[in-house]
């Protein structure tokens, strides 16, 4: 027979049983909450270890090339910076010298460093010493060529229309103009219009600069000779060439061929230099005017000289002959300089070529 427990014992049993139930229920809830937290957090990862990368900055000390006195110090220069970046920071410290006017040298008697040089390639230690030279007032290459070629075009036309302030008005109205005078004006204008259009649309000129004094020298040379040439050819007393129409025709044909050849060579060089394939010497194309690359390394100078020699034969004028002679000397010097650079870069392909004129130069 089961005995009914007494009231106090029954209350104790109920309290103990209720306490156990409440503890079990709380443990279940805590475990459920913890599992939900783990699932919502995803995979537990250890915090990443932060790696502190140390960047070495350079300090550029700029000294005057004459007195060796310190002008300024450009600090915190990153290794990826170029010399042009250093010039811009130098310009901020010294506003009177803008970047194109600043010439920097690694040695006092050394060459000027190019703007594209990486500053890290010059570093021996964290401090780089450069020597500063004021290059004077600068102009862009596009401005240089446009000014140099626009002057002869306009000056020749002023002489062609025979202004009363240049020639005697009575002689200008009486004398008949030989057809070669009109042909010479056409050829001369064509030559400089081609130069202007190629400067704008063909040649990919860099963003570099040149001293203003160089532009003044070039303008004085071209403008002065153009005035002398135009004065003689457009003079009312000008006499035609000795062999008449035949001499003028052959010379004019040679002039036009040289102008066409010069243009096609410049187009080929522009395409070669900016098409991404710089590993080989410029090669001739299907165009016959470019076949001169097989004989000389600078055919553009060959055609330029040919144009002025043809113009000299066509007009039979002493000033044109003197100008053509000077152009031959100048072009040959430029061709020799360029030929030496080609020999360093493309020796197997250039070693049997002449610089400008086969056999002679």
Coordinates of N, CA and C in Angstrom, one line a residue, residues 127-262:
X127 N 69.6 60.8 -50.2 CA 69.8 62.2 -50.6 C 70.4 62.3 -52.0
X128 N 69.7 63.0 -52.9 CA 70.1 63.1 -54.3 C 70.5 64.6 -54.5
X129 N 71.7 64.8 -55.1 CA 72.1 66.2 -55.3 C 72.1 66.5 -56.8
X130 N 71.4 67.5 -57.2 CA 71.2 67.9 -58.6 C 71.7 69.4 -58.7
X131 N 72.2 69.7 -59.9 CA 72.7 71.1 -60.2 C 71.6 71.8 -61.1
X132 N 71.3 73.0 -60.7 CA 70.3 73.8 -61.4 C 70.9 74.8 -62.4
X133 N 70.3 74.9 -63.6 CA 70.7 75.9 -64.6 C 69.4 76.5 -65.1
X134 N 69.4 77.8 -65.1 CA 68.2 78.6 -65.7 C 68.3 78.5 -67.2
X135 N 67.4 77.8 -67.9 CA 67.5 77.7 -69.4 C 66.9 78.9 -70.1
X136 N 66.4 79.9 -69.4 CA 65.8 81.0 -70.0 C 64.4 80.8 -70.4
X137 N 63.8 81.8 -71.0 CA 62.4 81.7 -71.5 C 62.2 80.6 -72.5
X138 N 61.2 79.8 -72.4 CA 61.0 78.7 -73.3 C 59.7 78.8 -74.1
X139 N 59.7 78.1 -75.2 CA 58.5 78.1 -76.1 C 58.3 76.6 -76.5
X140 N 57.0 76.2 -76.7 CA 56.7 74.9 -77.1 C 57.2 74.6 -78.5
X141 N 57.4 73.3 -78.9 CA 57.9 73.0 -80.2 C 56.8 73.3 -81.3
X142 N 55.5 73.1 -81.0 CA 54.5 73.5 -81.9 C 54.5 75.0 -82.3
X143 N 54.6 75.8 -81.2 CA 54.7 77.2 -81.4 C 56.0 77.6 -82.2
X144 N 57.1 76.9 -81.9 CA 58.3 77.1 -82.6 C 58.2 76.9 -84.1
X145 N 57.6 75.8 -84.5 CA 57.5 75.4 -86.0 C 56.5 76.3 -86.7
X146 N 55.4 76.5 -86.0 CA 54.3 77.3 -86.7 C 54.8 78.7 -86.9
X147 N 55.5 79.3 -86.0 CA 56.0 80.7 -86.2 C 57.1 80.7 -87.2
X148 N 58.0 79.7 -87.2 CA 59.1 79.6 -88.2 C 58.6 79.5 -89.6
X149 N 57.5 78.7 -89.8 CA 57.0 78.5 -91.2 C 55.9 79.4 -91.7
X150 N 55.2 80.1 -90.8 CA 54.2 81.0 -91.2 C 54.8 82.3 -91.7
X151 N 55.9 82.7 -91.2 CA 56.6 83.9 -91.6 C 57.0 83.9 -93.1
X152 N 57.7 82.9 -93.6 CA 58.1 82.8 -95.0 C 56.9 82.8 -96.0
X153 N 55.8 82.1 -95.5 CA 54.6 82.1 -96.3 C 54.0 83.4 -96.6
X154 N 53.9 84.2 -95.5 CA 53.3 85.6 -95.6 C 54.2 86.6 -96.3
X155 N 55.5 86.5 -96.0 CA 56.5 87.4 -96.5 C 56.6 87.3 -98.0
X156 N 56.6 86.0 -98.5 CA 56.7 85.8 -100.0 C 55.5 86.4 -100.7
X157 N 54.3 86.2 -100.1 CA 53.1 86.7 -100.7 C 53.1 88.3 -100.7
X158 N 53.7 88.9 -99.8 CA 53.8 90.4 -99.8 C 54.6 90.9 -100.9
X159 N 55.7 90.1 -101.2 CA 56.6 90.5 -102.4 C 55.9 90.1 -103.7
X160 N 55.1 89.1 -103.7 CA 54.4 88.6 -104.9 C 53.4 89.6 -105.4
X161 N 52.7 90.3 -104.5 CA 51.7 91.2 -104.9 C 52.3 92.6 -105.2
X162 N 53.6 92.7 -105.1 CA 54.4 93.9 -105.4 C 53.9 95.2 -104.8
X163 N 54.1 95.2 -103.5 CA 53.6 96.4 -102.8 C 54.4 97.6 -103.3
X164 N 53.7 98.8 -103.3 CA 54.3 100.0 -103.8 C 55.5 100.4 -103.0
X165 N 55.5 100.0 -101.7 CA 56.6 100.4 -100.8 C 57.9 99.5 -101.1
X166 N 57.8 98.5 -101.9 CA 58.9 97.6 -102.1 C 59.5 97.8 -103.5
X167 N 58.6 97.9 -104.5 CA 59.1 98.1 -105.9 C 58.5 99.4 -106.4
X168 N 59.1 99.9 -107.5 CA 58.7 101.1 -108.1 C 57.3 100.8 -108.8
X169 N 56.4 101.7 -108.5 CA 55.0 101.4 -108.9 C 54.9 101.5 -110.4
X170 N 55.6 102.4 -111.1 CA 55.5 102.5 -112.5 C 56.0 101.2 -113.2
X171 N 57.2 100.7 -112.7 CA 57.7 99.5 -113.3 C 56.9 98.3 -113.1
X172 N 56.2 98.2 -111.9 CA 55.4 97.1 -111.5 C 54.2 97.0 -112.4
X173 N 53.6 98.1 -112.9 CA 52.5 98.1 -113.7 C 52.8 97.9 -115.2
X174 N 54.0 98.3 -115.6 CA 54.3 98.1 -117.1 C 54.9 96.8 -117.4
X175 N 55.7 96.2 -116.6 CA 56.4 95.0 -117.0 C 55.5 93.8 -116.9
X176 N 55.7 92.9 -117.9 CA 54.9 91.6 -117.9 C 55.6 90.6 -117.1
X177 N 54.9 89.8 -116.3 CA 55.4 88.8 -115.5 C 55.6 87.5 -116.2
X178 N 56.7 86.9 -116.1 CA 57.0 85.6 -116.8 C 56.2 84.5 -116.0
X179 N 55.7 83.4 -116.7 CA 55.0 82.4 -116.0 C 55.7 81.7 -114.9
X180 N 57.1 81.7 -114.9 CA 57.9 81.1 -113.9 C 57.7 81.8 -112.6
X181 N 57.4 83.1 -112.6 CA 57.2 83.9 -111.4 C 55.9 83.3 -110.6
X182 N 54.9 83.1 -111.4 CA 53.7 82.5 -110.7 C 53.9 81.1 -110.3
X183 N 54.6 80.3 -111.1 CA 54.9 79.0 -110.7 C 55.8 78.9 -109.4
X184 N 56.8 79.8 -109.3 CA 57.7 79.9 -108.1 C 56.9 80.2 -106.9
X185 N 55.9 81.2 -107.0 CA 55.1 81.5 -105.9 C 54.2 80.3 -105.4
X186 N 53.7 79.6 -106.4 CA 52.9 78.4 -106.1 C 53.8 77.3 -105.3
X187 N 55.0 77.1 -105.9 CA 55.8 76.0 -105.3 C 56.3 76.5 -103.9
X188 N 56.7 77.7 -103.7 CA 57.2 78.2 -102.4 C 56.0 78.1 -101.4
X189 N 54.8 78.5 -101.7 CA 53.7 78.5 -100.8 C 53.4 77.0 -100.5
X190 N 53.4 76.2 -101.5 CA 53.1 74.7 -101.3 C 54.1 74.1 -100.3
X191 N 55.4 74.5 -100.4 CA 56.4 74.0 -99.5 C 56.1 74.3 -98.0
X192 N 55.8 75.5 -97.7 CA 55.6 75.9 -96.3 C 54.2 75.6 -95.8
X193 N 53.2 75.5 -96.7 CA 51.9 75.0 -96.3 C 52.0 73.5 -95.9
X194 N 52.7 72.8 -96.6 CA 53.0 71.4 -96.3 C 53.6 71.3 -94.9
X195 N 54.6 72.1 -94.6 CA 55.3 72.1 -93.3 C 54.3 72.4 -92.2
X196 N 53.4 73.4 -92.4 CA 52.5 73.8 -91.4 C 51.4 72.7 -91.2
X197 N 50.9 72.1 -92.2 CA 49.9 71.0 -92.0 C 50.5 69.8 -91.4
X198 N 51.8 69.5 -91.7 CA 52.4 68.3 -91.1 C 52.7 68.6 -89.6
X199 N 53.0 69.9 -89.3 CA 53.2 70.2 -87.9 C 52.0 70.0 -87.1
X200 N 50.8 70.3 -87.7 CA 49.6 70.2 -86.9 C 49.0 68.8 -86.9
X201 N 49.1 68.1 -88.0 CA 48.4 66.8 -88.1 C 49.3 65.6 -88.3
X202 N 50.5 65.7 -88.6 CA 51.4 64.5 -88.9 C 52.4 64.3 -87.8
X203 N 53.2 65.3 -87.5 CA 54.3 65.1 -86.5 C 53.6 65.1 -85.1
X204 N 54.1 64.1 -84.3 CA 53.6 63.9 -83.0 C 54.7 64.6 -82.1
X205 N 54.6 65.9 -81.9 CA 55.6 66.6 -81.2 C 55.4 66.3 -79.7
X206 N 56.5 66.2 -79.0 CA 56.5 65.9 -77.6 C 56.1 67.3 -76.9
X207 N 55.8 67.1 -75.6 CA 55.5 68.3 -74.8 C 56.7 69.1 -74.4
X208 N 57.8 68.9 -75.0 CA 59.0 69.6 -74.6 C 59.1 71.0 -75.0
X209 N 60.1 71.7 -74.6 CA 60.3 73.1 -75.0 C 61.7 73.4 -75.5
X210 N 61.8 74.5 -76.0 CA 63.1 75.0 -76.5 C 63.3 76.4 -76.2
X211 N 64.5 76.9 -76.0 CA 64.8 78.3 -75.6 C 64.2 79.2 -76.6
X212 N 63.7 80.4 -76.2 CA 63.1 81.4 -77.1 C 64.2 81.9 -78.1
X213 N 65.5 81.9 -77.7 CA 66.5 82.4 -78.5 C 66.7 81.5 -79.8
X214 N 66.4 80.2 -79.6 CA 66.5 79.3 -80.8 C 65.4 79.7 -81.8
X215 N 64.2 80.0 -81.3 CA 63.2 80.4 -82.2 C 63.5 81.7 -82.9
X216 N 64.1 82.6 -82.2 CA 64.5 83.9 -82.8 C 65.5 83.7 -83.9
X217 N 66.5 82.8 -83.7 CA 67.5 82.5 -84.7 C 66.9 81.8 -85.9
X218 N 66.0 80.8 -85.7 CA 65.4 80.2 -86.8 C 64.5 81.1 -87.6
X219 N 63.8 82.0 -87.0 CA 62.9 82.9 -87.7 C 63.8 83.9 -88.5
X220 N 64.9 84.4 -87.9 CA 65.7 85.3 -88.6 C 66.3 84.7 -89.8
X221 N 66.7 83.4 -89.7 CA 67.3 82.7 -90.9 C 66.2 82.5 -92.0
X222 N 65.1 81.9 -91.7 CA 64.1 81.6 -92.7 C 63.4 82.9 -93.2
X223 N 63.1 83.8 -92.3 CA 62.4 85.0 -92.8 C 63.3 85.9 -93.6
X224 N 64.6 86.0 -93.1 CA 65.5 86.9 -93.9 C 65.8 86.3 -95.3
X225 N 66.0 85.0 -95.4 CA 66.3 84.5 -96.7 C 65.1 84.5 -97.6
X226 N 63.9 84.4 -97.0 CA 62.7 84.5 -97.8 C 62.5 85.9 -98.4
X227 N 62.8 86.9 -97.6 CA 62.7 88.2 -98.1 C 63.7 88.5 -99.3
X228 N 64.9 87.9 -99.1 CA 65.9 88.1 -100.2 C 65.5 87.4 -101.5
X229 N 65.0 86.1 -101.3 CA 64.6 85.3 -102.4 C 63.4 85.9 -103.1
X230 N 62.4 86.3 -102.4 CA 61.2 86.8 -102.9 C 61.4 88.2 -103.6
X231 N 62.3 89.0 -103.1 CA 62.6 90.3 -103.7 C 63.2 90.1 -105.2
X232 N 64.1 89.1 -105.3 CA 64.7 88.9 -106.7 C 63.7 88.2 -107.6
X233 N 63.0 87.2 -107.2 CA 62.1 86.5 -108.1 C 60.9 87.4 -108.6
X234 N 60.4 88.2 -107.7 CA 59.2 89.0 -108.0 C 59.6 90.4 -108.5
X235 N 60.8 90.6 -108.7 CA 61.2 92.0 -109.2 C 60.8 92.2 -110.6
X236 N 60.3 93.4 -110.9 CA 59.9 93.7 -112.3 C 60.9 93.4 -113.4
X237 N 62.2 93.5 -113.0 CA 63.3 93.2 -114.0 C 63.8 91.8 -114.0
X238 N 63.1 90.9 -113.3 CA 63.5 89.5 -113.2 C 63.6 88.9 -114.6
X239 N 64.7 88.1 -114.9 CA 64.8 87.5 -116.2 C 64.6 86.0 -116.0
X240 N 63.9 85.3 -116.9 CA 63.6 83.9 -116.8 C 64.9 83.0 -117.0
X241 N 64.8 81.7 -116.7 CA 66.0 80.8 -116.8 C 66.5 80.7 -118.2
X242 N 67.7 80.3 -118.3 CA 68.5 80.4 -119.6 C 67.8 79.4 -120.6
X243 N 67.4 78.2 -120.2 CA 66.9 77.2 -121.1 C 65.4 77.2 -121.2
X244 N 64.8 78.2 -120.7 CA 63.4 78.5 -121.0 C 62.5 77.5 -120.4
X245 N 61.4 77.1 -121.1 CA 60.3 76.3 -120.7 C 60.8 74.9 -120.2
X246 N 61.7 74.3 -121.0 CA 62.2 73.0 -120.7 C 62.8 72.9 -119.3
X247 N 63.7 73.9 -119.0 CA 64.4 73.9 -117.7 C 63.3 74.1 -116.6
X248 N 62.4 75.0 -116.8 CA 61.4 75.2 -115.7 C 60.5 74.0 -115.5
X249 N 60.1 73.3 -116.6 CA 59.2 72.2 -116.5 C 59.9 71.0 -115.7
X250 N 61.1 70.7 -116.1 CA 61.8 69.5 -115.4 C 62.1 69.9 -114.0
X251 N 62.5 71.1 -113.7 CA 62.8 71.5 -112.3 C 61.5 71.5 -111.5
X252 N 60.4 72.0 -112.0 CA 59.1 72.0 -111.3 C 58.6 70.6 -111.0
X253 N 58.8 69.6 -112.0 CA 58.4 68.3 -111.8 C 59.2 67.6 -110.7
X254 N 60.6 67.9 -110.7 CA 61.4 67.3 -109.6 C 61.1 67.9 -108.3
X255 N 60.7 69.2 -108.2 CA 60.3 69.8 -107.0 C 59.0 69.2 -106.4
X256 N 58.0 68.9 -107.2 CA 56.8 68.3 -106.8 C 57.0 66.9 -106.3
X257 N 57.9 66.2 -107.0 CA 58.2 64.8 -106.6 C 58.9 64.8 -105.2
X258 N 59.8 65.7 -105.0 CA 60.5 65.8 -103.7 C 59.6 66.2 -102.6
X259 N 58.7 67.1 -102.9 CA 57.7 67.5 -101.9 C 56.8 66.3 -101.5
X260 N 56.3 65.5 -102.5 CA 55.5 64.3 -102.2 C 56.3 63.3 -101.4
X261 N 57.6 63.1 -101.8 CA 58.4 62.1 -101.1 C 58.6 62.5 -99.7
X262 N 58.9 63.8 -99.4 CA 59.1 64.3 -98.1 C 57.9 64.0 -97.2

